[in-house]
């Protein structure tokens, strides 16, 4: 809602008549003032409705054209010409010039004082600002609740809904974290990045292109830049929009500057929710929390990284958390023993996973990506990620579905998984009653292709202990593990159900 020339003309009690410049009726009026100066443009800033009786209006048509042209170049809203004093009617040449310029020229009848017009405009602007205050008071709490309930993407969504423009959140590497209500094109993103690069120290900036007005707000605390909030619209931001964008920017800055204990508590909550989801469809409360990690379609995918020891997994979990934070991603990391489970967006590809899981490159670490799934199917994605992980080479992230592995086919995986408890039943029972770790020993031995030294290092036991365990496994299963076919069948069964 703005105060335009069109709105002012609709106020019938003022009895105003538009004589020329109809093309400019949608110009905004910031204020109304009167002046009889011969060169009033020198004292105007744009947006004014200039009221005059023509007391010092130039006499020649040529000079009158210069008079109106300079006012138009100042980007005033229009000219109100009072008749009945210096002129009985508005001069015809002024009407013609106003039509040429598209500058609204309004006839003000003698009984209507200029102060009545100014008061009408002032009251309208005051009402608008009060309305903006009320809207801001209603919208700001929604944006604040959004950051608590849904994190940074929820703030972007709420802000975009409130200002009805496209809002984009970029991380410190100028990668898109979230965009609402729609994604931005590569060309738009390039324009935004160019604007940031031109003046990286600026806290804010506005660029006008043929298609958009681009407003950029830097998100930083104590000189540390965490990213940028970008608004792409057809028009510059109004007062209300600037207030809401500023509020969102402040919230995002505070979110990135959380005290360490708050971050640790939040990450622990996320880890608990992820643990519940890994066991099956999570309860409603956990489901709502896990949704923070999802993409626009509510999809996630699990990444699993396995290390040679618990220490490496602990260090990796901490590093991955920091990396996710730097990319404005919610941290869902669960570390158990030598394994780390990370929840990513469903749209994330292997390249992104590799860049986040930086610790995969260390000796003995290997990673795998699971299926893209809903938050109710996270357990399935984790199982697939573990399956991908165990066939990965050292320092590699594997996505079996993308590679077309035979075990990525659901019917094949289901067939081998169904044989897991039956074939390995004696080992499972022995482990349950003796805590012998025979299933883990068999998996390490098979993955090492029967190489004793490698298998012993993987399982974490002395090779003599490993030999004794393998002898016990052969006796319980009544198999010969020197037979390559037997080893292959057992490996497929274990990989199809990597518990």
Short mmCIF file of C-alpha atoms in Angstrom, two decimals:
data_model
loop_
_atom_site.label_atom_id
_atom_site.label_comp_id
_atom_site.label_asym_id
_atom_site.label_seq_id
_atom_site.Cartn_x
_atom_site.Cartn_y
_atom_site.Cartn_z
CA UNK A 1 0.00 0.00 0.00
CA UNK A 2 1.50 3.33 -1.15
CA UNK A 3 0.38 6.93 -1.58
CA UNK A 4 0.24 7.53 -5.33
CA UNK A 5 -1.03 10.31 -7.54
CA UNK A 6 -3.84 7.98 -8.60
CA UNK A 7 -4.91 7.53 -4.96
CA UNK A 8 -4.85 11.30 -4.34
CA UNK A 9 -7.05 11.98 -7.38
CA UNK A 10 -9.58 9.47 -6.00
CA UNK A 11 -10.14 11.64 -2.88
CA UNK A 12 -13.34 13.31 -4.08
CA UNK A 13 -13.52 15.89 -1.31
CA UNK A 14 -10.41 17.55 -2.75
CA UNK A 15 -12.05 18.02 -6.19
CA UNK A 16 -8.74 17.51 -8.03
CA UNK A 17 -8.60 17.06 -11.78
CA UNK A 18 -5.79 15.42 -13.77
CA UNK A 19 -5.11 17.54 -16.86
CA UNK A 20 -1.86 16.05 -18.17
CA UNK A 21 0.81 13.41 -17.59
CA UNK A 22 -1.63 10.51 -17.07
CA UNK A 23 1.22 8.05 -17.63
CA UNK A 24 2.71 9.05 -14.27
CA UNK A 25 -0.34 8.44 -12.09
CA UNK A 26 1.37 5.59 -10.23
CA UNK A 27 4.23 7.76 -8.97
CA UNK A 28 4.60 7.63 -5.20
CA UNK A 29 4.06 10.77 -3.14
CA UNK A 30 6.37 11.19 -0.15
CA UNK A 31 5.05 14.64 0.84
CA UNK A 32 3.14 17.67 -0.48
CA UNK A 33 4.62 21.17 -0.33
CA UNK A 34 4.09 24.54 -2.00
CA UNK A 35 6.66 26.75 -3.70
CA UNK A 36 6.56 29.80 -5.96
CA UNK A 37 10.32 29.79 -6.64
CA UNK A 38 11.37 30.16 -10.29
CA UNK A 39 13.65 27.09 -9.97
CA UNK A 40 12.04 24.86 -7.30
CA UNK A 41 13.85 21.76 -8.54
CA UNK A 42 16.98 22.98 -6.77
CA UNK A 43 15.26 22.42 -3.40
CA UNK A 44 13.56 19.09 -4.07
CA UNK A 45 14.80 15.54 -3.57
CA UNK A 46 12.17 13.52 -5.46
CA UNK A 47 8.79 12.10 -4.48
CA UNK A 48 7.22 15.47 -3.67
CA UNK A 49 3.88 16.76 -4.92
CA UNK A 50 4.71 20.38 -5.78
CA UNK A 51 1.82 22.81 -5.24
CA UNK A 52 2.01 26.20 -6.98
CA UNK A 53 -0.23 29.04 -8.19
CA UNK A 54 2.19 29.86 -11.02
CA UNK A 55 3.11 33.19 -9.43
CA UNK A 56 6.61 33.06 -10.94
CA UNK A 57 5.91 30.70 -13.80
CA UNK A 58 8.11 31.49 -16.85
CA UNK A 59 6.29 33.37 -19.58
CA UNK A 60 7.54 31.59 -22.71
CA UNK A 61 6.57 28.05 -23.67
CA UNK A 62 10.26 27.20 -24.10
CA UNK A 63 11.09 28.28 -20.53
CA UNK A 64 8.02 26.51 -19.19
CA UNK A 65 9.22 23.29 -20.83
CA UNK A 66 12.58 23.74 -19.09
CA UNK A 67 10.73 24.42 -15.81
CA UNK A 68 8.71 21.17 -15.95
CA UNK A 69 11.55 19.11 -17.42
CA UNK A 70 13.84 19.94 -14.52
CA UNK A 71 11.10 19.04 -12.06
CA UNK A 72 10.56 15.74 -13.85
CA UNK A 73 14.29 15.00 -13.78
CA UNK A 74 14.18 15.46 -10.02
CA UNK A 75 11.60 12.62 -10.01
CA UNK A 76 8.88 14.52 -8.21
CA UNK A 77 5.47 12.86 -7.99
CA UNK A 78 3.59 15.62 -9.81
CA UNK A 79 2.55 19.28 -9.94
CA UNK A 80 -0.65 20.66 -8.42
CA UNK A 81 -1.58 23.93 -10.12
CA UNK A 82 -3.90 26.17 -8.13
CA UNK A 83 -6.25 28.28 -10.30
CA UNK A 84 -8.24 31.42 -9.49
CA UNK A 85 -5.29 33.51 -8.31
CA UNK A 86 -2.51 34.11 -10.85
CA UNK A 87 -4.27 32.06 -13.58
CA UNK A 88 -7.95 31.48 -14.21
CA UNK A 89 -7.08 28.09 -15.70
CA UNK A 90 -4.01 25.91 -16.18
CA UNK A 91 -2.07 27.10 -19.27
CA UNK A 92 -2.57 24.82 -22.29
CA UNK A 93 1.16 24.63 -23.05
CA UNK A 94 1.82 23.25 -19.54
CA UNK A 95 -0.72 20.49 -20.19
CA UNK A 96 0.96 19.59 -23.48
CA UNK A 97 4.44 19.56 -21.91
CA UNK A 98 3.20 17.44 -18.97
CA UNK A 99 1.76 14.90 -21.42
CA UNK A 100 5.10 14.74 -23.26
CA UNK A 101 6.98 14.12 -20.01
CA UNK A 102 4.44 11.82 -18.35
CA UNK A 103 4.53 14.20 -15.37
CA UNK A 104 1.14 14.41 -13.63
CA UNK A 105 -0.32 17.93 -13.81
CA UNK A 106 -3.27 18.41 -11.45
CA UNK A 107 -5.76 21.26 -11.39
CA UNK A 108 -6.51 22.49 -7.87
CA UNK A 109 -9.73 24.57 -7.64
CA UNK A 110 -9.67 27.85 -5.72
CA UNK A 111 -11.82 26.69 -2.76
CA UNK A 112 -9.35 23.89 -1.93
CA UNK A 113 -6.42 25.11 0.20
CA UNK A 114 -3.01 23.63 -0.39
CA UNK A 115 -2.89 22.75 3.32
CA UNK A 116 -5.87 20.40 2.84
CA UNK A 117 -3.92 18.47 0.20
CA UNK A 118 -0.79 18.37 2.36
CA UNK A 119 -2.82 17.19 5.37
CA UNK A 120 -4.50 14.46 3.33
CA UNK A 121 -1.14 13.17 2.11
CA UNK A 122 0.36 13.39 5.61
CA UNK A 123 -2.55 11.49 7.17
CA UNK A 124 -2.31 8.81 4.52
CA UNK A 125 1.43 8.34 5.07
CA UNK A 126 0.94 8.26 8.85
CA UNK A 127 -1.76 5.59 8.48
CA UNK A 128 0.50 3.57 6.22
CA UNK A 129 3.36 3.71 8.67
CA UNK A 130 1.10 2.68 11.52
CA UNK A 131 -0.13 -0.23 9.41
CA UNK A 132 3.48 -1.17 8.69
CA UNK A 133 4.25 -1.05 12.40
CA UNK A 134 1.33 -3.37 13.14
CA UNK A 135 2.34 -5.74 10.34
CA UNK A 136 5.94 -5.73 11.54
CA UNK A 137 4.82 -6.43 15.11
CA UNK A 138 2.92 -9.47 13.83
CA UNK A 139 5.52 -10.69 11.36
CA UNK A 140 8.69 -10.30 13.42
CA UNK A 141 7.58 -12.84 16.05
CA UNK A 142 6.75 -15.33 13.28
CA UNK A 143 10.25 -14.96 11.86
CA UNK A 144 11.72 -15.34 15.35
CA UNK A 145 9.69 -18.49 16.00
CA UNK A 146 10.77 -19.81 12.61
CA UNK A 147 14.47 -19.78 13.50
CA UNK A 148 13.68 -21.75 16.66
CA UNK A 149 11.36 -24.27 15.04
CA UNK A 150 12.94 -24.77 11.64
CA UNK A 151 16.35 -23.11 11.59
CA UNK A 152 17.74 -20.89 8.83
CA UNK A 153 15.64 -22.26 5.92
CA UNK A 154 12.47 -21.53 7.91
CA UNK A 155 13.57 -17.91 8.39
CA UNK A 156 14.09 -17.57 4.65
CA UNK A 157 10.68 -19.06 3.94
CA UNK A 158 8.89 -16.82 6.47
CA UNK A 159 10.64 -13.69 5.22
CA UNK A 160 9.86 -14.49 1.58
CA UNK A 161 6.19 -14.97 2.45
CA UNK A 162 6.09 -11.69 4.39
CA UNK A 163 7.69 -9.43 1.76
CA UNK A 164 6.43 -11.40 -1.27
CA UNK A 165 9.82 -11.40 -2.97
CA UNK A 166 12.49 -14.02 -3.61
CA UNK A 167 14.84 -14.45 -0.66
CA UNK A 168 18.16 -16.29 -0.92
CA UNK A 169 20.59 -17.23 1.87
CA UNK A 170 24.25 -17.69 0.86
CA UNK A 171 26.99 -19.17 3.02
CA UNK A 172 30.45 -17.67 3.39
CA UNK A 173 31.52 -19.41 0.17
CA UNK A 174 28.53 -17.78 -1.59
CA UNK A 175 26.85 -21.14 -2.09
CA UNK A 176 23.05 -21.27 -1.88
CA UNK A 177 21.83 -22.52 1.49
CA UNK A 178 18.14 -21.83 0.90
CA UNK A 179 16.00 -19.95 -1.63
CA UNK A 180 12.29 -19.17 -1.32
CA UNK A 181 9.72 -19.20 -2.78
CA UNK A 182 11.69 -20.46 -5.77
CA UNK A 183 15.25 -21.28 -6.77
CA UNK A 184 17.43 -18.64 -8.43
CA UNK A 185 18.92 -19.07 -11.88
CA UNK A 186 22.64 -19.33 -12.56
CA UNK A 187 22.60 -15.86 -14.15
CA UNK A 188 20.87 -14.32 -11.13
CA UNK A 189 23.33 -16.00 -8.78
CA UNK A 190 26.26 -14.73 -10.85
CA UNK A 191 24.90 -11.17 -10.63
CA UNK A 192 24.54 -11.45 -6.86
CA UNK A 193 28.07 -12.79 -6.45
CA UNK A 194 29.44 -10.00 -8.64
CA UNK A 195 27.71 -7.41 -6.45
CA UNK A 196 29.21 -8.94 -3.29
CA UNK A 197 32.66 -9.13 -4.87
CA UNK A 198 32.59 -5.45 -5.87
CA UNK A 199 32.46 -4.35 -2.25
CA UNK A 200 32.95 -7.31 0.09
CA UNK A 201 33.33 -5.00 3.12
CA UNK A 202 29.91 -3.37 2.64
CA UNK A 203 27.23 -4.37 5.15
CA UNK A 204 24.50 -3.86 2.55
CA UNK A 205 23.99 -2.86 -1.06
CA UNK A 206 21.39 -2.48 -3.79
CA UNK A 207 21.83 -3.23 -7.49
CA UNK A 208 19.25 -2.64 -10.22
CA UNK A 209 19.29 -4.86 -13.31
CA UNK A 210 16.91 -5.11 -16.25
CA UNK A 211 14.94 -7.77 -14.40
CA UNK A 212 15.43 -7.26 -10.67
CA UNK A 213 16.27 -4.96 -7.82
CA UNK A 214 18.83 -6.94 -5.81
CA UNK A 215 19.30 -6.11 -2.14
CA UNK A 216 22.20 -7.76 -0.29
CA UNK A 217 22.68 -7.81 3.48
CA UNK A 218 25.91 -9.13 4.99
CA UNK A 219 25.55 -11.55 7.90
CA UNK A 220 28.45 -11.05 10.26
CA UNK A 221 29.41 -10.81 13.93
CA UNK A 222 32.51 -9.00 15.19
CA UNK A 223 33.95 -8.82 11.70
CA UNK A 224 33.44 -12.52 10.97
CA UNK A 225 31.37 -12.89 7.81
CA UNK A 226 29.08 -15.93 7.86
CA UNK A 227 27.19 -15.28 4.63
CA UNK A 228 24.72 -12.96 2.90
CA UNK A 229 20.95 -12.54 2.80
CA UNK A 230 19.72 -11.55 -0.67
CA UNK A 231 16.34 -10.24 -1.82
CA UNK A 232 15.41 -10.22 -5.51
CA UNK A 233 12.32 -8.19 -6.39
CA UNK A 234 10.75 -6.01 -9.04
CA UNK A 235 10.87 -2.85 -6.90
CA UNK A 236 13.13 -1.48 -4.15
CA UNK A 237 12.31 -2.51 -0.60
CA UNK A 238 9.84 -0.33 1.26
CA UNK A 239 10.11 0.68 4.90
CA UNK A 240 8.34 -2.43 6.19
CA UNK A 241 10.38 -4.75 3.98
CA UNK A 242 13.63 -3.15 5.14
CA UNK A 243 12.60 -3.62 8.78
CA UNK A 244 11.79 -7.29 8.25
CA UNK A 245 14.95 -7.97 6.25
CA UNK A 246 16.98 -6.29 8.98
CA UNK A 247 15.23 -8.39 11.63
CA UNK A 248 15.92 -11.61 9.71
CA UNK A 249 19.55 -10.62 9.22
CA UNK A 250 19.94 -10.02 12.95
CA UNK A 251 18.41 -13.40 13.77
CA UNK A 252 20.69 -15.19 11.32
CA UNK A 253 23.72 -13.40 12.76
CA UNK A 254 22.71 -14.43 16.28
CA UNK A 255 22.12 -17.98 15.09
CA UNK A 256 25.69 -18.19 13.81
CA UNK A 257 27.09 -16.59 16.97
CA UNK A 258 25.46 -18.97 19.45
CA UNK A 259 27.50 -19.72 22.58
CA UNK A 260 29.36 -23.00 22.44
CA UNK A 261 27.23 -24.69 25.09
CA UNK A 262 24.02 -23.81 23.26
CA UNK A 263 25.43 -25.28 20.04
CA UNK A 264 26.50 -28.44 21.82
CA UNK A 265 23.08 -28.84 23.43
CA UNK A 266 21.35 -28.32 20.10
CA UNK A 267 23.62 -30.82 18.35
CA UNK A 268 23.00 -33.35 21.12
CA UNK A 269 19.24 -32.91 20.62
CA UNK A 270 19.66 -33.42 16.87
CA UNK A 271 21.79 -36.52 17.46
CA UNK A 272 19.11 -38.01 19.74
CA UNK A 273 16.43 -37.35 17.11
CA UNK A 274 18.62 -38.95 14.44
CA UNK A 275 19.19 -42.00 16.65
CA UNK A 276 15.42 -42.44 17.00
CA UNK A 277 14.95 -42.09 13.25
CA UNK A 278 17.66 -44.68 12.58
CA UNK A 279 15.64 -47.24 14.55
CA UNK A 280 12.50 -46.79 12.45
CA UNK A 281 9.81 -44.17 11.80
CA UNK A 282 10.53 -41.53 14.45
CA UNK A 283 7.90 -40.20 16.88
CA UNK A 284 6.25 -36.89 15.99
CA UNK A 285 8.56 -34.71 18.10
CA UNK A 286 11.72 -36.30 16.69
CA UNK A 287 10.27 -36.22 13.19
CA UNK A 288 9.72 -32.46 13.37
CA UNK A 289 13.31 -31.99 14.50
CA UNK A 290 14.77 -34.19 11.76
CA UNK A 291 12.78 -32.28 9.14
CA UNK A 292 15.24 -29.40 9.64
CA UNK A 293 17.79 -31.41 7.67
CA UNK A 294 15.44 -32.07 4.74
CA UNK A 295 15.37 -30.38 1.34
CA UNK A 296 12.39 -28.50 -0.11
CA UNK A 297 10.57 -31.80 -0.80
CA UNK A 298 11.12 -33.07 2.75
CA UNK A 299 13.77 -35.62 1.67
CA UNK A 300 17.03 -36.60 3.36
CA UNK A 301 19.84 -39.05 2.77
CA UNK A 302 22.28 -40.62 5.19
CA UNK A 303 26.05 -40.68 4.89
CA UNK A 304 28.05 -43.18 6.92
CA UNK A 305 31.77 -42.97 7.55
CA UNK A 306 33.67 -45.79 9.23
CA UNK A 307 37.10 -45.33 10.80
CA UNK A 308 39.82 -47.60 12.03
CA UNK A 309 39.26 -46.54 15.62
CA UNK A 310 36.99 -44.67 18.01
CA UNK A 311 39.36 -41.71 18.31
CA UNK A 312 39.29 -41.04 14.60
CA UNK A 313 35.49 -41.19 14.56
CA UNK A 314 35.23 -38.74 17.47
CA UNK A 315 37.56 -36.24 15.80
CA UNK A 316 35.71 -36.65 12.51
CA UNK A 317 32.30 -36.05 14.09
CA UNK A 318 33.53 -32.76 15.56
CA UNK A 319 35.09 -31.67 12.26
CA UNK A 320 31.99 -32.58 10.26
CA UNK A 321 29.83 -30.57 12.67
CA UNK A 322 32.01 -27.49 12.14
CA UNK A 323 31.91 -27.97 8.37
CA UNK A 324 28.12 -28.24 8.33
CA UNK A 325 27.82 -25.11 10.48
CA UNK A 326 30.02 -23.14 8.10
CA UNK A 327 27.65 -24.12 5.29
CA UNK A 328 24.56 -23.00 7.26
CA UNK A 329 23.39 -26.59 7.55
CA UNK A 330 21.74 -28.03 10.68
CA UNK A 331 24.11 -30.48 12.37
CA UNK A 332 22.75 -34.02 12.53
CA UNK A 333 25.77 -36.16 13.37
CA UNK A 334 25.65 -39.38 15.39
CA UNK A 335 28.92 -41.05 16.40
CA UNK A 336 28.92 -44.56 17.81
CA UNK A 337 32.16 -46.45 18.20
CA UNK A 338 34.18 -46.14 15.01
CA UNK A 339 31.18 -45.11 12.90
CA UNK A 340 29.77 -41.66 12.15
CA UNK A 341 26.31 -41.15 10.64
CA UNK A 342 25.54 -37.77 9.03
CA UNK A 343 22.17 -36.60 7.76
CA UNK A 344 22.24 -34.60 4.51
CA UNK A 345 19.59 -33.16 2.24
CA UNK A 346 18.00 -35.46 -0.29
CA UNK A 347 19.28 -33.25 -3.10
CA UNK A 348 22.91 -33.47 -1.98
CA UNK A 349 25.20 -35.36 -4.35
CA UNK A 350 28.38 -37.29 -3.67
CA UNK A 351 30.54 -34.23 -4.38
CA UNK A 352 28.89 -32.29 -1.58
CA UNK A 353 29.18 -35.26 0.77
CA UNK A 354 32.89 -35.58 0.02
CA UNK A 355 33.46 -31.89 0.71
CA UNK A 356 31.63 -32.10 4.06
CA UNK A 357 33.08 -35.45 5.13
CA UNK A 358 36.62 -34.12 5.00
CA UNK A 359 37.89 -36.77 7.42
CA UNK A 360 37.13 -39.53 4.91
CA UNK A 361 40.54 -38.93 3.42
CA UNK A 362 42.40 -40.02 6.53
CA UNK A 363 43.98 -43.45 6.70
CA UNK A 364 41.49 -46.22 7.34
CA UNK A 365 38.36 -44.13 6.71
CA UNK A 366 35.75 -45.00 4.13
CA UNK A 367 32.31 -43.56 3.45
CA UNK A 368 29.01 -44.41 1.83
CA UNK A 369 25.84 -42.62 0.77
CA UNK A 370 22.36 -43.98 1.35
CA UNK A 371 19.17 -43.70 -0.62
CA UNK A 372 17.18 -40.47 -0.86
CA UNK A 373 14.28 -41.00 1.54
CA UNK A 374 11.61 -39.32 3.61
CA UNK A 375 12.33 -38.68 7.27
CA UNK A 376 10.22 -41.74 8.10
CA UNK A 377 12.58 -43.91 6.01
CA UNK A 378 15.90 -42.75 7.44
CA UNK A 379 16.61 -46.25 8.73
CA UNK A 380 16.54 -47.56 5.15
CA UNK A 381 18.88 -44.81 3.99
CA UNK A 382 21.30 -45.60 6.82
CA UNK A 383 21.31 -49.29 5.93
CA UNK A 384 22.08 -48.43 2.30
CA UNK A 385 24.83 -46.03 3.39
CA UNK A 386 26.43 -48.74 5.51
CA UNK A 387 26.23 -51.13 2.59
CA UNK A 388 27.93 -48.54 0.37
CA UNK A 389 30.48 -47.85 3.07
CA UNK A 390 31.71 -51.38 3.56
CA UNK A 391 32.48 -51.82 -0.14
CA UNK A 392 34.28 -48.45 -0.38
CA UNK A 393 38.03 -48.30 -0.75
CA UNK A 394 40.05 -46.47 1.87
CA UNK A 395 39.53 -42.71 1.58
CA UNK A 396 36.54 -43.11 -0.77
CA UNK A 397 32.84 -42.22 -0.62
CA UNK A 398 30.67 -44.73 -2.49
CA UNK A 399 27.10 -44.37 -3.71
CA UNK A 400 26.07 -47.86 -4.73
CA UNK A 401 22.79 -46.75 -6.25
CA UNK A 402 24.59 -44.34 -8.54
CA UNK A 403 27.11 -47.01 -9.52
CA UNK A 404 24.51 -49.67 -10.31
CA UNK A 405 25.87 -52.34 -7.94
CA UNK A 406 23.96 -55.64 -7.92
CA UNK A 407 23.30 -55.11 -4.21
CA UNK A 408 21.65 -51.78 -4.99
CA UNK A 409 18.79 -53.74 -6.55
CA UNK A 410 16.09 -54.12 -3.90
CA UNK A 411 15.00 -57.69 -4.81
CA UNK A 412 18.61 -58.93 -4.70
CA UNK A 413 19.37 -57.15 -1.45
CA UNK A 414 16.12 -58.45 0.09
CA UNK A 415 16.95 -62.03 -0.90
CA UNK A 416 20.41 -61.95 0.69
CA UNK A 417 19.19 -59.98 3.70
CA UNK A 418 16.50 -62.58 4.33
CA UNK A 419 19.19 -65.26 4.60
CA UNK A 420 21.16 -63.26 7.18
CA UNK A 421 19.61 -64.60 10.38
CA UNK A 422 19.23 -68.12 9.03
CA UNK A 423 22.78 -68.62 7.76
CA UNK A 424 24.52 -66.62 10.47
CA UNK A 425 22.18 -67.76 13.25
CA UNK A 426 24.82 -69.83 15.12
CA UNK A 427 27.20 -66.85 15.19
CA UNK A 428 24.47 -64.45 16.31
CA UNK A 429 23.52 -66.82 19.13
CA UNK A 430 27.15 -67.27 20.17
CA UNK A 431 27.71 -63.48 20.21
CA UNK A 432 24.55 -63.03 22.28
CA UNK A 433 25.58 -65.50 24.94
CA UNK A 434 29.38 -65.13 24.91
CA UNK A 435 29.95 -61.56 23.59
CA UNK A 436 32.38 -63.14 21.21
CA UNK A 437 32.19 -60.67 18.29
CA UNK A 438 32.20 -63.50 15.75
CA UNK A 439 29.95 -61.74 13.20
CA UNK A 440 32.20 -58.66 13.23
CA UNK A 441 35.23 -60.92 12.95
CA UNK A 442 33.75 -62.74 9.96
CA UNK A 443 32.94 -59.48 8.21
CA UNK A 444 36.45 -58.11 8.75
CA UNK A 445 37.99 -61.36 7.56
CA UNK A 446 35.84 -61.49 4.42
CA UNK A 447 36.39 -57.82 3.54
CA UNK A 448 40.14 -58.44 3.85
CA UNK A 449 39.69 -61.36 1.41
CA UNK A 450 41.22 -63.76 3.90
CA UNK A 451 44.38 -61.69 4.46
CA UNK A 452 45.27 -62.33 8.11
CA UNK A 453 47.25 -59.17 8.85
CA UNK A 454 44.71 -56.82 7.29
CA UNK A 455 41.78 -58.62 8.89
CA UNK A 456 43.38 -58.57 12.35
CA UNK A 457 43.99 -54.80 12.07
CA UNK A 458 40.41 -54.21 10.92
CA UNK A 459 38.86 -56.27 13.71
CA UNK A 460 41.32 -54.90 16.25
CA UNK A 461 42.69 -58.18 17.60
CA UNK A 462 45.97 -60.09 17.43
CA UNK A 463 46.24 -62.37 14.41
CA UNK A 464 46.45 -65.46 16.70
CA UNK A 465 43.15 -64.43 18.29
CA UNK A 466 41.75 -63.91 14.81
CA UNK A 467 42.79 -67.42 13.76
CA UNK A 468 41.13 -68.93 16.81
CA UNK A 469 37.91 -67.00 16.06
CA UNK A 470 37.91 -68.04 12.41
CA UNK A 471 38.32 -71.71 13.45
CA UNK A 472 35.33 -71.33 15.78
CA UNK A 473 33.31 -69.66 12.99
CA UNK A 474 34.06 -72.54 10.58
CA UNK A 475 32.97 -75.02 13.22
CA UNK A 476 29.72 -73.24 14.06
CA UNK A 477 28.73 -72.63 10.44
CA UNK A 478 30.19 -75.93 9.20
CA UNK A 479 31.95 -74.23 6.28
CA UNK A 480 35.45 -73.99 4.86
CA UNK A 481 36.50 -70.34 4.63
CA UNK A 482 39.41 -71.19 2.37
CA UNK A 483 36.79 -71.80 -0.34
CA UNK A 484 36.37 -68.59 -2.42
CA UNK A 485 32.73 -69.34 -3.30
CA UNK A 486 31.82 -69.78 0.37
CA UNK A 487 33.52 -66.53 1.27
CA UNK A 488 31.68 -64.69 -1.56
CA UNK A 489 28.25 -65.98 -0.48
CA UNK A 490 28.81 -65.07 3.14
CA UNK A 491 30.09 -61.60 2.18
CA UNK A 492 27.00 -60.88 0.08
CA UNK A 493 24.74 -61.92 2.96
CA UNK A 494 26.60 -59.65 5.40
CA UNK A 495 26.70 -56.68 3.00
CA UNK A 496 23.01 -56.99 2.22
CA UNK A 497 22.17 -56.48 5.91
CA UNK A 498 25.06 -54.45 7.42
CA UNK A 499 23.85 -54.21 11.03
#
